[in-house]
Short mmCIF file of C-alpha atoms in Angstrom, two decimals:
data_model
loop_
_atom_site.label_atom_id
_atom_site.label_comp_id
_atom_site.label_asym_id
_atom_site.label_seq_id
_atom_site.Cartn_x
_atom_site.Cartn_y
_atom_site.Cartn_z
CA MET A 1 -16.13 7.75 2.04
CA ALA A 2 -16.88 4.67 -0.23
CA TYR A 3 -17.98 2.52 2.72
CA LYS A 4 -20.79 5.11 3.55
CA ASP A 5 -21.77 5.32 -0.17
CA PHE A 6 -21.88 1.65 -0.16
CA SER A 7 -24.15 1.33 2.84
CA ASN A 8 -26.56 3.97 1.69
CA ASP A 9 -26.78 2.41 -1.80
CA TYR A 10 -27.28 -1.04 -0.20
CA LYS A 11 -29.99 0.04 2.10
CA SER A 12 -31.75 1.81 -0.60
CA GLY A 13 -31.65 -1.12 -3.01
CA LYS A 14 -29.37 0.66 -5.40
CA ILE A 15 -26.67 -1.78 -5.52
CA GLY A 16 -27.75 -4.15 -8.36
CA SER A 17 -26.30 -7.36 -9.46
CA ALA A 18 -22.77 -6.48 -10.25
CA VAL A 19 -20.39 -4.86 -8.16
CA VAL A 20 -16.64 -3.82 -8.21
CA LEU A 21 -14.89 -3.27 -4.80
CA TYR A 22 -11.30 -2.17 -4.50
CA GLY A 23 -9.04 0.22 -2.51
CA ALA A 24 -6.90 0.19 0.43
CA GLU A 25 -9.05 -1.36 2.95
CA ASP A 26 -9.53 -5.10 2.68
CA PHE A 27 -11.37 -5.37 5.99
CA LEU A 28 -14.11 -2.98 4.47
CA MET A 29 -14.46 -4.95 1.20
CA ASN A 30 -14.80 -8.19 3.24
CA TRP A 31 -17.46 -6.48 5.40
CA ALA A 32 -19.50 -5.68 2.21
CA ILE A 33 -19.16 -9.13 0.78
CA ASP A 34 -20.84 -10.60 4.01
CA LYS A 35 -23.43 -8.12 3.83
CA PHE A 36 -24.36 -9.73 0.43
CA ILE A 37 -23.98 -13.40 1.51
CA GLU A 38 -26.13 -12.74 4.71
CA ASP A 39 -28.89 -11.24 2.96
CA ASN A 40 -28.96 -13.36 -0.23
CA VAL A 41 -27.58 -16.99 0.71
CA GLU A 42 -29.31 -19.28 3.07
CA GLU A 43 -26.86 -20.48 5.80
CA GLU A 44 -27.31 -24.09 5.05
CA TYR A 45 -26.70 -23.71 1.28
CA ARG A 46 -23.68 -21.52 1.42
CA ASN A 47 -21.57 -24.37 0.17
CA THR A 48 -23.20 -24.17 -3.04
CA ASP A 49 -24.69 -20.85 -3.57
CA TYR A 50 -21.77 -18.82 -2.31
CA ARG A 51 -18.72 -19.10 -4.64
CA ILE A 52 -15.32 -17.59 -4.28
CA LEU A 53 -13.30 -17.69 -7.69
CA ASP A 54 -9.45 -16.81 -8.01
CA GLY A 55 -9.38 -14.39 -10.73
CA GLY A 56 -5.89 -15.26 -11.64
CA GLU A 57 -6.77 -18.82 -12.38
CA LEU A 58 -10.09 -18.59 -14.69
CA ASN A 59 -11.18 -16.69 -17.85
CA ALA A 60 -14.16 -14.80 -18.70
CA TYR A 61 -16.22 -17.87 -19.65
CA ASP A 62 -15.51 -19.45 -16.20
CA ILE A 63 -17.13 -16.33 -14.77
CA LEU A 64 -19.98 -16.14 -17.05
CA ASN A 65 -21.10 -19.77 -16.46
CA GLU A 66 -20.95 -19.07 -12.55
CA ALA A 67 -22.81 -15.77 -13.24
CA ARG A 68 -25.81 -17.56 -15.19
CA ALA A 69 -26.21 -20.43 -13.05
CA TYR A 70 -29.40 -20.44 -10.95
CA SER A 71 -29.81 -21.11 -7.15
CA MET A 72 -32.55 -23.84 -6.14
CA PHE A 73 -32.87 -22.67 -2.76
CA SER A 74 -31.23 -19.29 -1.94
CA PRO A 75 -32.80 -15.88 -3.12
CA LYS A 76 -29.61 -15.44 -5.35
CA ARG A 77 -26.07 -17.03 -5.61
CA VAL A 78 -23.29 -14.67 -4.69
CA VAL A 79 -20.15 -15.16 -6.77
CA VAL A 80 -16.93 -13.40 -5.71
CA ILE A 81 -14.07 -12.91 -8.14
CA ARG A 82 -10.80 -12.12 -6.43
CA ASN A 83 -8.17 -10.17 -8.33
CA TYR A 84 -9.48 -10.96 -11.93
CA LEU A 85 -6.29 -10.42 -13.78
CA PRO A 86 -7.23 -8.30 -16.79
CA MET A 87 -8.77 -5.72 -14.16
CA TYR A 88 -5.09 -4.73 -12.87
CA LYS A 89 -2.67 -6.00 -15.41
CA LYS A 90 -2.84 -5.94 -19.28
CA ASN A 91 -3.89 -9.36 -20.10
CA ALA A 92 -5.69 -10.56 -23.12
CA ASP A 93 -8.54 -13.05 -22.13
CA ALA A 94 -11.17 -14.74 -24.44
CA GLY A 95 -14.38 -13.36 -23.71
CA MET A 96 -13.44 -10.20 -21.89
CA ASP A 97 -15.83 -7.98 -24.11
CA GLU A 98 -18.66 -10.53 -23.59
CA LEU A 99 -18.23 -10.52 -19.63
CA SER A 100 -18.10 -6.71 -19.75
CA ASP A 101 -21.31 -6.37 -21.90
CA TYR A 102 -22.99 -9.01 -19.63
CA ILE A 103 -22.16 -6.88 -16.57
CA ALA A 104 -23.55 -3.80 -18.11
CA GLU A 105 -26.72 -5.75 -19.00
CA ILE A 106 -27.41 -7.12 -15.47
CA SER A 107 -26.48 -3.67 -14.15
CA LYS A 108 -29.58 -2.25 -15.96
CA SER A 109 -31.61 -5.16 -15.13
CA PRO A 110 -30.58 -6.70 -11.97
CA GLU A 111 -33.92 -8.62 -11.64
CA ASP A 112 -32.77 -10.77 -14.82
CA SER A 113 -29.58 -11.86 -13.09
CA PRO A 114 -29.50 -15.37 -11.20
CA ALA A 115 -26.39 -14.25 -9.20
CA ILE A 116 -24.62 -11.07 -7.77
CA LEU A 117 -21.44 -10.61 -9.19
CA ILE A 118 -18.88 -9.10 -6.74
CA PHE A 119 -15.38 -8.37 -8.36
CA VAL A 120 -12.80 -7.75 -5.60
CA ILE A 121 -9.44 -6.02 -6.39
CA GLU A 122 -7.45 -6.38 -3.04
CA SER A 123 -5.37 -3.53 -1.63
CA ASN A 124 -1.97 -4.66 -2.91
CA LYS A 125 -3.38 -4.63 -6.68
CA SER A 126 -5.79 -1.76 -6.30
CA GLY A 127 -3.33 0.89 -7.35
CA SER A 128 -3.09 -0.37 -10.87
CA LEU A 129 -6.36 -0.72 -12.45
CA THR A 130 -6.11 -1.21 -16.21
CA ALA A 131 -8.40 0.38 -18.79
CA TYR A 132 -10.51 -2.74 -18.82
CA GLY A 133 -10.78 -2.74 -15.02
CA LYS A 134 -12.24 0.94 -15.20
CA GLN A 135 -14.49 -0.10 -17.77
CA LEU A 136 -15.96 -2.88 -15.57
CA CYS A 137 -16.22 -0.15 -12.81
CA LYS A 138 -18.20 2.14 -14.95
CA ASN A 139 -20.58 -0.75 -16.22
CA CYS A 140 -21.74 -1.37 -12.73
CA ASN A 141 -21.72 0.21 -9.13
CA SER A 142 -17.92 0.37 -7.90
CA TYR A 143 -16.72 1.65 -4.64
CA GLU A 144 -13.14 2.48 -3.60
CA PHE A 145 -12.61 1.61 -0.01
CA SER A 146 -9.98 3.89 0.87
CA LYS A 147 -8.35 4.49 4.34
CA LEU A 148 -10.75 5.92 6.94
CA ASP A 149 -10.53 9.44 8.39
CA LYS A 150 -9.74 10.46 11.86
CA SER A 151 -13.52 10.56 12.92
CA ASP A 152 -14.42 7.34 11.19
CA LEU A 153 -11.42 5.58 12.76
CA SER A 154 -12.27 6.94 16.06
CA ALA A 155 -15.77 5.47 15.59
CA PHE A 156 -14.31 2.08 14.49
CA ILE A 157 -12.14 1.87 17.83
CA THR A 158 -14.85 2.96 20.01
CA LYS A 159 -17.33 0.45 18.70
CA ARG A 160 -15.15 -2.40 19.28
CA VAL A 161 -14.16 -1.23 22.61
CA ARG A 162 -17.87 -0.88 23.66
CA SER A 163 -18.85 -4.17 22.19
CA ALA A 164 -16.32 -5.75 24.37
CA GLY A 165 -17.83 -4.05 27.38
CA LYS A 166 -14.93 -1.77 27.92
CA MET A 167 -14.37 1.99 27.81
CA ILE A 168 -11.63 4.27 26.25
CA ALA A 169 -11.27 8.00 27.06
CA SER A 170 -10.51 10.58 24.32
CA ARG A 171 -6.86 11.12 25.53
CA GLU A 172 -6.00 7.17 25.35
CA LEU A 173 -8.11 6.84 21.93
CA HIS A 174 -5.78 9.65 20.30
CA HIS A 175 -2.72 7.95 21.92
CA LEU A 176 -3.86 4.55 20.20
CA MET A 177 -4.31 6.20 16.76
CA ASP A 178 -1.05 7.74 16.95
CA VAL A 179 0.91 4.56 18.20
CA THR A 180 -0.68 2.52 15.01
CA GLY A 181 0.84 4.84 12.50
CA TYR A 182 -2.30 4.22 10.43
CA PHE A 183 -2.56 7.85 9.02
CA ASN A 184 1.43 7.70 8.12
CA ARG A 185 1.84 8.01 4.34
CA GLU A 186 3.80 4.77 3.88
CA SER A 187 2.04 2.77 6.59
CA THR A 188 0.82 -0.67 5.66
CA TYR A 189 -1.25 -0.84 8.98
CA SER A 190 -4.70 -1.62 8.04
CA LEU A 191 -8.18 -1.98 9.61
CA THR A 192 -7.31 -5.73 9.61
CA ASN A 193 -4.39 -5.16 11.88
CA LEU A 194 -6.45 -2.76 13.93
CA ASP A 195 -9.35 -5.24 14.27
CA SER A 196 -6.91 -7.90 15.51
CA ASP A 197 -5.10 -5.62 17.88
CA MET A 198 -8.51 -4.33 19.25
CA GLU A 199 -9.43 -7.84 20.06
CA LYS A 200 -5.88 -8.19 22.04
CA LEU A 201 -6.42 -4.99 23.75
CA THR A 202 -9.90 -5.57 24.86
CA ASN A 203 -9.03 -9.24 25.96
CA ALA A 204 -5.69 -7.92 27.99
CA CYS A 205 -7.74 -4.93 29.75
CA SER A 206 -8.63 -6.34 33.33
CA GLY A 207 -10.49 -3.34 34.40
CA ASP A 208 -13.30 -1.46 32.98
CA SER A 209 -11.08 1.19 30.79
CA ILE A 210 -8.09 0.92 28.59
CA ASP A 211 -5.25 2.96 29.65
CA ILE A 212 -2.11 4.26 28.01
CA ASP A 213 0.20 1.58 29.69
CA LEU A 214 -1.76 -1.40 28.32
CA ILE A 215 -1.83 0.46 24.65
CA ASP A 216 2.01 0.84 24.74
CA GLU A 217 2.38 -2.82 25.92
CA ILE A 218 0.27 -4.39 23.47
CA MET A 219 0.89 -2.05 20.41
CA MET A 220 4.55 -1.49 20.74
CA GLY A 221 6.06 -4.61 21.82
CA GLU A 222 8.82 -5.08 24.46
CA GLY A 223 11.68 -4.22 21.94
CA ASP A 224 10.31 -0.46 21.33
CA LYS A 225 9.01 0.00 24.60
CA PHE A 226 12.57 -0.60 26.39
CA VAL A 227 14.17 1.67 23.84
CA PHE A 228 11.74 4.61 24.37
CA ASN A 229 12.19 4.12 28.03
CA LEU A 230 15.96 3.84 27.84
CA VAL A 231 16.09 6.79 25.69
CA ASP A 232 14.10 9.02 28.02
CA ALA A 233 16.12 8.03 30.82
CA LEU A 234 19.42 8.67 28.85
CA VAL A 235 18.34 12.35 27.55
CA ALA A 236 17.26 13.21 31.16
CA GLY A 237 20.76 11.92 32.56
CA GLN A 238 18.94 9.46 34.80
CA LYS A 239 21.93 7.12 34.86
CA GLY A 240 20.71 4.91 37.46
CA LYS A 241 17.36 4.31 35.74
CA ALA A 242 19.05 3.95 32.59
CA LEU A 243 21.23 1.19 33.77
CA GLU A 244 18.41 -0.53 35.72
CA ILE A 245 16.63 -0.72 32.32
CA ALA A 246 19.55 -2.02 30.53
CA GLU A 247 19.99 -4.72 33.31
CA THR A 248 16.35 -5.87 32.36
CA ILE A 249 17.15 -6.08 28.96
CA ILE A 250 20.25 -8.19 29.58
CA ARG A 251 18.19 -10.63 31.59
CA GLU A 252 16.36 -11.43 28.32
CA ASP A 253 17.77 -14.03 25.95
CA ASP A 254 19.61 -11.89 23.18
CA GLY A 255 17.91 -8.90 24.48
CA ALA A 256 20.85 -6.44 24.40
CA MET A 257 21.74 -7.24 20.65
CA ALA A 258 18.08 -6.50 19.56
CA VAL A 259 17.91 -3.37 21.75
CA LEU A 260 21.21 -2.01 20.49
CA GLY A 261 19.68 -2.22 16.83
CA LEU A 262 16.64 -0.64 17.70
CA MET A 263 18.76 1.98 19.66
CA THR A 264 20.66 2.75 16.53
CA LYS A 265 17.55 3.15 14.41
CA GLN A 266 16.07 5.54 17.18
CA PHE A 267 19.14 7.71 17.20
CA GLU A 268 19.18 7.63 13.42
CA ILE A 269 15.75 9.26 13.47
CA MET A 270 16.69 11.79 16.25
CA TYR A 271 19.55 12.96 14.05
CA ASP A 272 17.29 13.22 11.16
CA ALA A 273 14.61 15.30 13.15
CA LEU A 274 17.03 17.87 14.25
CA GLU A 275 18.36 18.04 10.38
CA LEU A 276 14.74 18.34 9.21
CA SER A 277 13.57 20.90 11.97
CA ASP A 278 16.51 23.08 10.83
CA LYS A 279 15.03 23.35 7.39
CA GLY A 280 11.69 24.56 9.15
CA MET A 281 9.42 21.63 8.79
CA SER A 282 6.50 20.69 11.08
CA MET A 283 6.45 17.53 13.01
CA THR A 284 3.82 16.05 10.24
CA GLN A 285 5.87 16.98 7.43
CA MET A 286 9.11 15.53 8.83
CA ALA A 287 7.20 12.45 9.60
CA LYS A 288 6.00 12.12 6.08
CA ALA A 289 9.38 13.05 4.72
CA THR A 290 11.15 10.20 6.47
CA GLY A 291 8.34 7.74 5.94
CA ILE A 292 8.07 6.95 9.85
CA ASN A 293 5.37 6.50 12.10
CA GLU A 294 4.41 9.88 13.36
CA TYR A 295 4.24 8.68 17.03
CA ARG A 296 7.64 7.18 16.87
CA PHE A 297 8.98 10.24 15.22
CA LYS A 298 7.49 12.51 17.79
CA LYS A 299 9.09 10.37 20.68
CA ALA A 300 12.51 10.85 18.66
CA TYR A 301 12.13 14.21 18.13
CA THR A 302 11.27 15.00 21.76
CA ALA A 303 14.48 13.11 23.13
CA ALA A 304 16.67 14.78 20.26
CA MET A 305 15.81 18.22 21.57
CA LYS A 306 17.44 17.43 24.80
CA TYR A 307 20.64 16.55 23.08
CA SER A 308 22.79 18.60 20.69
CA LYS A 309 23.20 17.31 17.07
CA LYS A 310 26.74 16.77 17.68
CA LYS A 311 26.35 14.64 20.68
CA ILE A 312 23.75 12.40 18.79
CA LYS A 313 26.17 12.02 15.90
CA THR A 314 29.01 11.07 18.32
CA LEU A 315 26.53 8.43 20.01
CA LEU A 316 25.54 7.03 16.42
CA VAL A 317 29.16 6.49 15.68
CA SER A 318 29.48 4.73 18.97
CA LEU A 319 26.59 2.50 18.19
CA TYR A 320 27.99 1.63 14.64
CA ASN A 321 31.41 0.81 16.15
CA ILE A 322 29.66 -1.22 19.12
CA ASP A 323 27.91 -3.31 16.34
CA LYS A 324 31.21 -4.02 14.51
CA ASP A 325 33.04 -4.93 17.76
CA ILE A 326 30.36 -7.33 18.90
CA LYS A 327 30.21 -9.11 15.49
CA SER A 328 34.05 -9.28 15.33
CA GLY A 329 34.09 -10.88 18.75
CA ASP A 330 35.91 -7.82 20.43
CA ILE A 331 33.29 -7.28 23.04
CA ASP A 332 30.41 -8.66 24.64
CA LYS A 333 26.90 -7.51 23.79
CA ASP A 334 25.90 -6.93 27.38
CA ALA A 335 28.97 -5.00 28.47
CA ALA A 336 28.66 -2.88 25.24
CA LEU A 337 25.12 -1.86 26.18
CA GLU A 338 26.02 -1.12 29.64
CA LEU A 339 29.22 1.09 28.49
CA PHE A 340 26.92 2.77 25.86
CA VAL A 341 24.40 3.58 28.58
CA LEU A 342 27.25 5.15 30.90
CA LYS A 343 28.43 7.23 27.73
CA ALA A 344 25.07 8.43 26.77
CA ALA A 345 23.64 9.31 30.17
CA ALA A 346 26.83 11.28 31.18
#
């Protein structure tokens, strides 16, 4: 993993005075930048010796001027250039070659550089490095901060739980990773999102340990939670419980309409799950094929196995017709939800 390579190189003093950071995890890139700042710029002089430049608004000579300026008080200035345009989009910029040569020069003799240059290509642009961007990567130390693997993500979560004075058991930890959808191929959920959610989880935890109910409450949101519980009751034929959940939804402002929309999506996933299962796909393959969070897909697939494909199709048609009838004013949304529950739980 690049963050481990970065950490090892940093500790051993192999980083140098010019670095390129790119990849899927902005959180890790910001963590790396913070290390440079903490170790090289005196706190009281960070307003002058730490510079953040918008790479879409400047040219190579602007960067060179910043790179060659000396600090009066800090060991070195730290200059961060975010999303320098020629690195990810073909763009002619006077001084590009001179900048590339300068970076190669200070990489060989970092002691001659008055500043540490950090080029950052954020996650939404990291997939399209140009030939020039790749050349800058070769001219200095570069690190691609890709998504964490399961072992490292587990450590990331556990560290934050412990630092908050809480605990999380293995079962709950794996449930949390599943719910986030972090490993889903199309997922946009990142460590930045997870760090924020971990703070919510630990703050909301009143006891010593984080449990599954709290994870579901914080991570899924009320809409998804209602839908999962309602579908579970429907496929189990628990009409009374399903109606009780429906009545709870109806008491919320516009709750019925929102949940009917989520129900439609869930039944669509259930139908797709049975279709793909008939083709012999595994759970992971099905989730990847649909681009759906594997946890959500697993919930849908488990529910779908208790219905027939024919019944799911019939209920989907009912949901589509309910949507049209509500929008045309032919039926009240709350009554529509109750009628659907009675039909689906039969």
